[in-house]
Short mmCIF file of C-alpha atoms and ligand atoms in Angstrom, two decimals:
data_model
loop_
_atom_site.label_atom_id
_atom_site.label_comp_id
_atom_site.label_asym_id
_atom_site.label_seq_id
_atom_site.Cartn_x
_atom_site.Cartn_y
_atom_site.Cartn_z
CA MET A 1 38.15 -11.48 3.71
CA PHE A 2 37.03 -8.12 1.88
CA GLU A 3 36.67 -9.89 -1.99
CA LYS A 4 34.40 -12.63 0.05
CA LEU A 5 32.66 -10.43 2.50
CA LYS A 6 32.12 -8.47 -0.79
CA ILE A 7 31.10 -11.77 -3.01
CA LEU A 8 29.16 -12.86 0.30
CA THR A 9 26.48 -9.99 1.31
CA ASP A 10 26.15 -8.74 -2.69
CA ALA A 11 24.13 -12.26 -3.03
CA ALA A 12 22.51 -11.66 0.03
CA LYS A 13 20.28 -8.88 -1.87
CA TYR A 14 17.81 -10.62 -2.96
CA ASP A 15 16.62 -12.24 0.38
CA VAL A 16 13.73 -9.15 1.92
CA ALA A 17 12.77 -11.23 4.41
CA CYS A 18 14.41 -9.25 6.92
CA THR A 19 12.87 -5.99 6.16
CA SER A 20 15.43 -4.17 4.66
CA SER A 21 14.81 -1.75 1.26
CA GLY A 22 17.63 -1.64 -1.29
CA VAL A 23 18.98 1.50 -2.13
CA ASN A 24 22.12 2.94 -2.98
CA ARG A 25 22.81 6.18 -2.48
CA ASP A 26 26.98 7.31 -2.37
CA SER A 27 28.53 9.60 -0.91
CA ASP A 28 29.95 13.01 -2.40
CA GLY A 29 32.49 13.32 -0.01
CA THR A 30 31.11 16.15 1.79
CA GLY A 31 28.28 15.31 3.52
CA ILE A 32 27.75 12.36 6.09
CA GLY A 33 27.06 8.73 5.06
CA SER A 34 26.44 6.22 2.17
CA ALA A 35 24.15 3.85 2.00
CA ALA A 36 24.17 0.51 -0.50
CA SER A 37 21.08 -1.65 -1.81
CA CYS A 38 23.94 -4.69 -0.16
CA GLY A 39 26.09 -5.57 3.28
CA ILE A 40 23.40 -3.71 6.15
CA CYS A 41 19.93 -3.45 5.74
CA HIS A 42 17.47 -3.75 9.00
CA THR A 43 14.33 -4.84 11.04
CA PHE A 44 11.55 -3.92 13.22
CA SER A 45 11.84 -4.95 16.27
CA ALA A 46 8.81 -5.70 18.75
CA ASP A 47 8.71 -2.69 19.97
CA GLY A 48 8.94 -1.10 16.59
CA ARG A 49 12.46 -0.67 16.64
CA CYS A 50 14.46 -0.13 14.25
CA VAL A 51 17.92 -2.17 13.58
CA SER A 52 20.65 -2.66 11.96
CA LEU A 53 21.97 -5.97 10.79
CA LEU A 54 24.58 -7.32 8.46
CA LYS A 55 23.17 -9.24 6.31
CA ILE A 56 25.13 -12.07 4.82
CA LEU A 57 25.08 -15.82 2.80
CA MET A 58 27.17 -18.31 4.30
CA SER A 59 28.57 -19.21 0.26
CA ASN A 60 27.21 -18.15 -2.46
CA VAL A 61 28.59 -22.16 -3.90
CA CYS A 62 25.18 -23.79 -4.13
CA ALA A 63 24.02 -27.92 -5.53
CA TYR A 64 21.01 -26.31 -6.46
CA ASP A 65 19.68 -24.58 -10.09
CA CYS A 66 16.76 -22.71 -8.86
CA ALA A 67 16.38 -20.78 -12.87
CA TYR A 68 15.44 -16.94 -10.80
CA CYS A 69 17.99 -17.26 -8.73
CA VAL A 70 21.82 -15.82 -9.33
CA ASN A 71 23.35 -17.73 -7.42
CA ARG A 72 22.41 -21.10 -9.14
CA SER A 73 24.36 -23.61 -10.33
CA SER A 74 25.31 -23.16 -13.56
CA ASN A 75 25.35 -19.32 -13.74
CA ASP A 76 28.62 -18.15 -14.19
CA ILE A 77 29.48 -15.78 -11.33
CA PRO A 78 32.40 -15.46 -8.84
CA ARG A 79 31.84 -17.85 -5.74
CA ALA A 80 32.81 -17.44 -1.85
CA THR A 81 32.51 -18.78 1.20
CA PHE A 82 33.01 -17.95 4.42
CA THR A 83 33.57 -20.57 7.67
CA PRO A 84 31.34 -19.99 10.26
CA ARG A 85 34.53 -18.70 12.13
CA GLU A 86 35.24 -16.15 9.80
CA ILE A 87 31.52 -15.17 9.42
CA ALA A 88 31.10 -15.36 13.65
CA GLU A 89 33.89 -12.28 13.59
CA LEU A 90 32.92 -10.36 11.13
CA THR A 91 29.99 -9.85 13.27
CA ILE A 92 31.83 -9.28 16.32
CA ASN A 93 33.98 -6.62 15.19
CA PHE A 94 30.75 -4.34 12.99
CA TYR A 95 28.59 -5.45 15.64
CA ARG A 96 31.69 -3.60 18.30
CA ARG A 97 32.57 -1.07 15.53
CA ASN A 98 28.99 0.15 15.93
CA TYR A 99 27.60 -0.21 12.33
CA ILE A 100 24.92 -3.61 13.25
CA GLU A 101 23.34 -4.10 15.55
CA GLY A 102 22.15 -7.98 14.43
CA LEU A 103 22.58 -10.55 11.97
CA PHE A 104 20.46 -11.98 9.21
CA LEU A 105 21.88 -15.04 8.26
CA SER A 106 21.61 -17.13 5.19
CA SER A 107 22.72 -19.67 2.79
CA ALA A 108 22.94 -21.08 -0.71
CA VAL A 109 22.87 -25.20 -0.37
CA VAL A 110 26.94 -25.59 -0.23
CA GLY A 111 26.55 -29.59 -0.50
CA ASN A 112 23.22 -30.69 1.03
CA PRO A 113 20.58 -29.00 2.91
CA THR A 114 21.75 -30.29 6.78
CA ARG A 115 25.57 -30.17 6.25
CA THR A 116 24.74 -26.01 5.57
CA THR A 117 22.18 -25.33 8.34
CA GLU A 118 24.92 -27.26 10.21
CA LEU A 119 27.80 -25.08 8.73
CA MET A 120 25.17 -22.12 10.31
CA THR A 121 24.88 -23.29 13.21
CA GLU A 122 28.37 -23.33 13.96
CA ALA A 123 28.65 -19.28 13.38
CA LEU A 124 26.11 -18.82 15.35
CA ARG A 125 27.48 -21.14 18.29
CA ILE A 126 30.78 -18.91 18.33
CA LEU A 127 28.72 -16.02 18.50
CA ARG A 128 26.49 -16.83 21.29
CA GLU A 129 28.72 -19.12 23.13
CA GLU A 130 32.92 -18.01 22.91
CA TYR A 131 31.49 -14.32 21.91
CA ARG A 132 28.71 -14.27 23.59
CA PHE A 133 26.99 -11.73 22.09
CA PHE A 134 23.59 -11.72 22.30
CA GLY A 135 22.33 -9.31 19.84
CA TYR A 136 19.29 -10.14 17.50
CA ILE A 137 20.11 -12.71 14.63
CA HIS A 138 17.68 -13.77 11.99
CA ALA A 139 18.94 -17.42 10.23
CA LYS A 140 17.37 -19.23 7.33
CA ALA A 141 16.82 -22.42 7.51
CA ILE A 142 16.95 -24.41 4.92
CA PRO A 143 14.33 -26.42 3.02
CA GLY A 144 15.39 -29.86 3.44
CA ALA A 145 17.67 -30.25 6.17
CA ASP A 146 17.24 -33.14 9.54
CA THR A 147 14.50 -31.27 11.94
CA ASP A 148 17.55 -32.54 13.88
CA ALA A 149 19.70 -29.65 12.85
CA ILE A 150 16.69 -27.32 12.30
CA TYR A 151 16.29 -26.89 16.22
CA ARG A 152 20.28 -26.83 17.19
CA LEU A 153 20.20 -23.78 15.03
CA GLY A 154 16.77 -22.73 16.24
CA LEU A 155 18.37 -22.15 19.76
CA TYR A 156 20.94 -19.54 18.32
CA ALA A 157 18.28 -17.27 15.92
CA ASP A 158 15.94 -15.20 16.97
CA ARG A 159 13.96 -15.17 14.61
CA MET A 160 14.44 -18.25 11.35
CA SER A 161 12.46 -18.93 7.97
CA VAL A 162 12.12 -20.43 5.43
CA ASN A 163 11.37 -18.68 2.48
CA ILE A 164 8.37 -20.56 0.40
CA GLU A 165 10.32 -18.94 -2.56
CA LEU A 166 7.08 -19.29 -5.21
CA PRO A 167 3.99 -18.47 -5.21
CA SER A 168 2.90 -22.28 -6.55
CA GLU A 169 3.55 -25.60 -7.23
CA LYS A 170 3.62 -25.48 -10.15
CA SER A 171 6.21 -22.47 -10.24
CA LEU A 172 8.43 -24.52 -7.85
CA ASN A 173 8.25 -27.76 -9.84
CA LEU A 174 9.09 -25.38 -13.00
CA LEU A 175 11.63 -23.11 -11.69
CA ALA A 176 13.08 -24.39 -8.73
CA PRO A 177 12.97 -28.16 -9.55
CA SER A 178 15.47 -29.61 -6.84
CA LYS A 179 12.80 -27.88 -3.69
CA THR A 180 9.72 -29.35 -3.84
CA ARG A 181 6.39 -27.32 -1.62
CA GLY A 182 6.83 -30.42 0.48
CA ALA A 183 10.40 -29.63 1.88
CA ILE A 184 9.23 -26.26 2.50
CA LEU A 185 5.98 -25.95 4.47
CA SER A 186 7.36 -29.49 6.79
CA PRO A 187 10.26 -27.11 8.47
CA MET A 188 7.50 -24.79 8.44
CA THR A 189 5.15 -27.30 11.05
CA PHE A 190 8.49 -28.18 12.57
CA ILE A 191 9.80 -24.57 14.24
CA ARG A 192 6.02 -23.42 14.14
CA ASP A 193 5.31 -26.44 16.48
CA GLY A 194 8.85 -26.28 18.30
CA ILE A 195 7.92 -21.86 19.37
CA LYS A 196 4.61 -23.49 20.66
CA GLU A 197 6.42 -25.29 22.65
CA SER A 198 9.22 -23.58 24.00
CA SER A 199 7.24 -20.59 24.05
CA HIS A 200 5.63 -23.39 27.17
CA GLU A 201 8.43 -24.44 28.99
CA VAL A 202 9.91 -21.18 29.32
CA ALA A 203 6.76 -20.01 31.32
CA LYS A 204 6.96 -23.07 33.60
CA PHE A 205 11.11 -23.02 33.97
CA LYS A 206 12.29 -19.35 33.29
CA HIS A 207 15.66 -21.00 32.20
CA ALA A 208 14.12 -23.51 29.89
CA PRO A 209 16.40 -23.13 25.84
CA LYS A 210 14.91 -20.96 24.29
CA PHE A 211 13.16 -21.64 20.63
CA ALA A 212 12.98 -18.66 18.07
CA PRO A 213 12.18 -17.00 19.79
CA ALA A 214 10.68 -14.32 17.32
CA GLY A 215 9.10 -16.34 15.11
CA GLN A 216 9.16 -17.60 12.20
CA SER A 217 8.13 -15.24 8.41
CA THR A 218 9.09 -16.26 4.95
CA GLN A 219 9.45 -15.24 1.22
CA MET A 220 8.21 -15.53 -1.82
CA ILE A 221 9.45 -14.10 -5.19
CA VAL A 222 6.49 -11.85 -7.38
CA GLY A 223 6.97 -11.57 -10.70
CA ALA A 224 8.69 -14.74 -12.16
CA SER A 225 5.72 -16.88 -12.12
CA ASP A 226 2.21 -16.00 -13.89
CA GLU A 227 0.82 -16.30 -10.05
CA SER A 228 -2.37 -14.09 -9.47
CA ASP A 229 -2.15 -10.87 -7.23
CA CYS A 230 -5.72 -13.21 -5.62
CA GLN A 231 -3.40 -16.56 -5.63
CA ILE A 232 -0.77 -14.67 -4.11
CA LEU A 233 -2.50 -13.10 -1.50
CA ARG A 234 -5.00 -15.91 -0.46
CA LEU A 235 -1.71 -18.40 -0.52
CA THR A 236 -0.11 -15.47 2.28
CA GLU A 237 -3.69 -15.77 4.43
CA SER A 238 -3.64 -19.57 4.71
CA LEU A 239 0.38 -19.19 5.37
CA TYR A 240 -0.37 -16.93 7.81
CA LYS A 241 -3.24 -18.66 9.65
CA LYS A 242 -1.20 -22.77 9.07
CA PHE A 243 1.69 -20.81 10.56
CA GLY A 244 1.43 -18.32 11.86
CA LEU A 245 3.97 -16.54 10.82
CA LYS A 246 4.53 -12.90 12.12
CA ARG A 247 5.86 -11.91 8.01
CA VAL A 248 6.28 -12.55 4.78
CA PHE A 249 7.13 -10.79 2.86
CA PHE A 250 7.24 -10.04 -1.00
CA SER A 251 10.06 -10.09 -3.13
CA ALA A 252 9.35 -8.31 -6.86
CA TYR A 253 11.14 -10.21 -9.29
CA VAL A 254 14.92 -9.55 -10.49
CA PRO A 255 15.73 -10.31 -13.72
CA ALA A 256 18.80 -11.25 -12.99
CA VAL A 257 19.68 -14.23 -15.11
CA SER A 258 18.36 -14.99 -18.84
CA SER A 259 15.79 -18.46 -18.79
CA SER A 260 13.62 -18.77 -21.80
CA LEU A 261 10.67 -19.93 -18.68
CA LEU A 262 11.83 -15.99 -17.10
CA PRO A 263 10.35 -12.61 -17.88
CA SER A 264 13.36 -11.31 -20.69
CA THR A 265 16.08 -9.54 -18.69
CA ASP A 266 15.12 -6.04 -19.33
CA THR A 267 11.56 -6.66 -17.57
CA LYS A 268 11.73 -4.08 -15.18
CA PRO A 269 11.13 -5.94 -11.31
CA PRO A 270 7.17 -5.21 -10.59
CA LEU A 271 7.26 -3.12 -7.51
CA LEU A 272 4.30 -1.30 -7.59
CA ARG A 273 2.59 -5.14 -7.99
CA GLU A 274 5.16 -5.62 -4.04
CA HIS A 275 4.09 -2.92 -2.94
CA ARG A 276 -0.12 -3.68 -3.42
CA LEU A 277 0.52 -6.78 -2.01
CA TYR A 278 2.83 -5.40 1.05
CA GLN A 279 -0.66 -2.78 1.36
CA ALA A 280 -2.80 -6.00 1.06
CA ASP A 281 -1.34 -7.82 3.80
CA TRP A 282 -1.00 -4.91 6.59
CA LEU A 283 -5.43 -5.02 5.22
CA LEU A 284 -5.60 -8.92 6.33
CA ARG A 285 -3.11 -8.43 9.77
CA TYR A 286 -4.06 -5.49 11.29
CA TYR A 287 -7.51 -4.36 9.33
CA GLY A 288 -9.68 -7.25 9.33
CA PHE A 289 -9.70 -7.94 5.85
CA THR A 290 -9.89 -11.80 3.42
CA ALA A 291 -8.42 -12.27 0.95
CA ASN A 292 -11.50 -12.67 -0.50
CA GLU A 293 -13.27 -9.97 0.16
CA LEU A 294 -10.00 -7.88 -1.81
CA LEU A 295 -9.86 -10.04 -4.81
CA GLU A 296 -11.76 -12.41 -7.15
CA GLU A 297 -10.28 -15.61 -8.58
CA GLY A 298 -7.51 -14.53 -10.98
CA GLU A 299 -7.86 -10.95 -10.45
CA ASN A 300 -4.50 -9.01 -9.46
CA PHE A 301 -4.88 -5.32 -7.73
CA ASN A 302 -5.56 -2.36 -9.16
CA LEU A 303 -1.40 -0.08 -8.78
CA TYR A 304 -3.23 3.51 -9.65
CA LEU A 305 -5.37 2.52 -6.24
CA ASP A 306 -4.51 1.19 -2.90
CA PRO A 307 -6.27 -2.54 -2.45
CA LYS A 308 -8.33 0.06 0.99
CA CYS A 309 -9.86 2.10 -1.34
CA ASN A 310 -10.77 -0.45 -4.03
CA TRP A 311 -12.87 -2.16 -1.43
CA ALA A 312 -14.24 0.65 -0.81
CA LEU A 313 -14.77 1.38 -3.60
CA ALA A 314 -16.72 -1.39 -4.79
CA HIS A 315 -18.57 -1.12 -1.94
CA LEU A 316 -19.98 2.32 -1.41
CA GLU A 317 -23.52 0.72 0.07
CA SER A 318 -21.80 0.93 3.32
CA PHE A 319 -21.02 4.06 3.53
CA PRO A 320 -20.32 7.18 4.82
CA VAL A 321 -20.22 5.36 8.28
CA ASN A 322 -21.33 7.58 10.78
CA VAL A 323 -17.28 8.20 12.84
CA ASN A 324 -19.65 9.46 16.28
CA LYS A 325 -21.49 5.47 15.60
CA ALA A 326 -19.62 3.36 13.39
CA PRO A 327 -18.55 0.16 15.39
CA PHE A 328 -14.24 0.33 14.65
CA GLU A 329 -15.04 -2.26 12.78
CA LEU A 330 -16.73 -0.67 9.99
CA LEU A 331 -14.58 2.03 11.23
CA LEU A 332 -11.22 0.55 10.09
CA ARG A 333 -12.79 0.14 5.95
CA VAL A 334 -13.18 3.45 6.01
CA PRO A 335 -10.09 4.61 3.30
CA GLY A 336 -7.86 7.28 5.96
CA ILE A 337 -9.10 5.47 8.98
CA GLY A 338 -5.66 3.65 10.76
CA VAL A 339 -5.50 0.83 13.77
CA THR A 340 -4.82 4.16 15.68
CA SER A 341 -7.63 6.68 14.25
CA ALA A 342 -9.99 4.31 14.56
CA LYS A 343 -8.96 3.92 17.91
CA ARG A 344 -8.84 7.24 19.13
CA ILE A 345 -12.16 8.12 17.80
CA VAL A 346 -14.35 5.30 19.15
CA SER A 347 -12.52 6.81 22.74
CA ALA A 348 -12.96 10.50 22.24
CA ARG A 349 -16.31 10.45 20.93
CA ARG A 350 -17.36 8.55 24.99
CA ALA A 351 -16.88 12.32 25.95
CA ARG A 352 -18.30 14.23 23.05
CA ALA A 353 -19.32 14.06 19.21
CA LEU A 354 -16.92 14.18 16.74
CA ASP A 355 -16.43 17.13 13.60
CA LEU A 356 -14.11 16.97 11.05
CA GLN A 357 -11.48 19.40 12.72
CA ALA A 358 -11.59 16.67 15.59
CA LEU A 359 -10.80 13.98 12.91
CA LYS A 360 -8.25 15.65 12.45
CA LYS A 361 -6.39 15.98 14.66
CA MET A 362 -6.91 12.10 15.75
CA GLY A 363 -5.08 12.14 12.77
CA VAL A 364 -7.17 10.78 10.07
CA VAL A 365 -6.84 11.52 6.55
CA LEU A 366 -9.02 13.71 5.93
CA LYS A 367 -8.07 13.99 1.90
CA ARG A 368 -9.26 9.95 2.30
CA ALA A 369 -11.34 9.49 4.83
CA ARG A 370 -13.80 12.35 3.49
CA TYR A 371 -15.60 10.98 0.74
CA PHE A 372 -16.86 8.04 3.12
CA ILE A 373 -17.38 9.35 6.81
CA GLU A 374 -20.52 11.49 7.78
CA CYS A 375 -19.53 13.35 11.69
CA GLY A 376 -22.78 15.48 12.21
CA GLU A 377 -22.90 17.67 9.88
CA LYS A 378 -25.28 17.95 7.22
CA ASN A 379 -24.51 15.90 4.61
CA SER A 380 -24.51 17.42 0.80
CA ASP A 381 -27.94 15.85 -1.44
CA VAL A 382 -25.41 14.67 -3.37
CA LYS A 383 -25.33 11.48 -4.33
CA LEU A 384 -20.46 10.83 -4.54
CA THR A 385 -20.08 7.87 -7.02
CA GLU A 386 -17.99 5.79 -8.19
CA ASN A 387 -16.31 7.28 -10.51
CA ALA A 388 -16.88 11.04 -8.85
CA ILE A 389 -15.08 9.82 -5.78
CA ILE A 390 -11.73 7.88 -7.77
CA ARG A 391 -11.35 10.90 -9.39
CA ALA A 392 -10.96 13.47 -6.63
CA LEU A 393 -8.82 10.52 -5.39
CA LEU A 394 -6.08 11.01 -8.29
CA SER A 395 -6.53 14.56 -8.34
CA ASP A 396 -7.60 15.88 -5.47
CA VAL A 397 -10.22 17.70 -7.06
CA SER A 398 -11.53 19.06 -3.04
CA TYR A 399 -14.61 18.12 -1.39
CA SER A 400 -17.01 21.13 -1.85
CA ARG A 401 -16.13 21.27 -5.21
CA LEU A 402 -17.01 17.78 -5.36
CA THR A 403 -20.50 18.31 -3.72
CA SER A 404 -21.34 21.62 -5.22
CA LYS A 405 -22.87 20.10 -8.74
CA GLN A 406 -22.39 16.19 -8.44
CA MET A 407 -19.57 15.82 -11.39
CA SER A 408 -20.19 13.80 -14.44
CA PHE A 409 -16.95 11.27 -14.53
CA PHE A 410 -16.88 13.00 -18.17
CA ASP A 411 -17.16 16.33 -16.76
CA ALA A 412 -13.45 17.13 -18.74
CA GLN A 413 -11.86 15.05 -20.92
CA PRO A 414 -8.71 13.47 -18.93
CA GLU A 415 -5.49 15.28 -18.52
CA ALA A 416 -3.10 14.79 -20.66
CA GLY A 417 -1.51 10.45 -20.44
CA GLY A 418 -4.47 10.24 -17.30
CA GLU A 419 -6.89 8.43 -20.24
CA GLU A 420 -5.06 5.09 -19.48
CA GLU A 421 -5.53 5.86 -15.65
CA LEU A 422 -8.92 6.32 -15.63
CA LYS A 423 -10.27 3.20 -17.74
CA SER A 424 -8.45 1.15 -16.18
CA LEU A 425 -9.89 2.74 -13.03
CA LEU A 426 -13.45 2.06 -14.20
CA GLY A 427 -11.63 -1.56 -15.21
CA GLN A 428 -12.01 -1.15 -19.06
CA PHE A 429 -8.96 -2.76 -19.27
S1 LIG B 1 18.86 -22.72 -2.84
FE1 LIG B 1 17.93 -22.20 -5.45
S2 LIG B 1 17.76 -20.03 -4.49
FE2 LIG B 1 18.91 -20.82 -3.03
S3 LIG B 1 20.87 -20.03 -3.28
FE3 LIG B 1 21.47 -22.04 -4.08
S4 LIG B 1 20.06 -21.59 -6.40
FE4 LIG B 1 19.72 -19.97 -5.37
#
C-alpha cells in the first residue's frame, strides 16, 4: 500500500489545478515538520481559508500517450492502481489523523474515460455514504466520459475540473492525439450547465442534490508548446466568460520526458512566465483589465516588470491619477494600489483629502504607486519619463532624487549584468 501511495501521489504532483505549491524540504531532525512536493497540497476556500488536501491519482496506468506526460503509456515507469475502497480508506485515515482536510482526486485513463470516472465515483460514494465524510473533495472529470458518469461524480464532489491541457487545438493534436478540443470542452459545458441548474434547484428545494457546488476550474500547460502569452491569456479570458470557471491554473512545463516534439529535458520550467500569467489572470478577474489591453497579438509578458506596471508604463498619458478624485476603476489601474486599498481610498476620501501618509496606512505600496499618483501635494514640475520610472522601479532610486533632476536613462552606466535587463525593459530585444 505504501509503495502505491508513493507512486500515485508522486504522479499527481504535475497537476496544479488545486492551487498547490510544490517544494521539497526535509526535516533535519531538530525541528518540527517537513515539506514534500507531492502528497498533500493546499487550496483556498471561498472564505479565504487554506485547506490541505490529499492529492492523489486513482491510477497511473494510462491508455493514452500524451507526449508531455510522465504517465503516458509508452513511458517505462512503475505503475499502480488503487481500488475505490483503498482511496476512501486512505482519505479517511489521513483525515482522522488530522493530516488533511480534504481530497483532490484525479486519474490516468484506466481503460477508457467512462470506466475511470466510474471508479472515481465509487471511491467518493464510499467516502460520502459509508464513512459519512463531509470534507472538501475536488475531482477531475475525464474528457470523453459519458455525461451520466460525470453527473454522478459531480454529485459527490465539491469542485470539478477538466484540464484544457494545451493552449491550442494544434498543440493538442500534436502532443495529445487521443484528446480533442471538443472532448475537453463538452464536459466543461455539461458541468457549467449542471452547476447552474443545481443552484436553481437548491434555491427552490432545500434537499435538492448539489452538483459541484464549489464550481469548476481548469489547468493548462505553459511552455510545452509555442503559444504566446497573448494567446494563452485570450484563451483564459474566454474560458472565464464561456464556462464561468472559478480558476484557470497555469502549469509551467516540467520536461520530464524526452521527445523531439518538446523542449529538451535540460530546459528549466518557465516559472517566471507562469508567475506573470497568474498576475495577469488576477488583473482579468479583479482589476477590470482585458487580455487585449495587456498584450498584443503574439506578445509575451515582460519578465522584468509585472503586467500592471508594464501596462501603466505603456499608458503614461493616463497618469498621474489624482487619488482624491479618480473613479474606483482608475485607482485599480495604479501599480501599488490593490482592490482593498482602492476601496479604502474611496471610502476615506469622503471625509478628508488623502496625503501620502494616509495612503501608506491604507496599504498602498508607495514604492510603486508614487510614480503614478498625485494627492494634493505640490507636484514636481518634472515630468517622469518611462525610462526613469523603470529605472526607479528596478533600482529603488528614491522618488525625491528622481524628481530633483530629471534623470536620463543613460545618466549612469547600468550595473554589471543589468544591461540586458534594461534593454529588455525598453523593448530593445
Ligand atoms: S491522459 Fe494523457 S495527460 Fe492524462 S495521464 Fe494519460 S498520458 Fe497523462
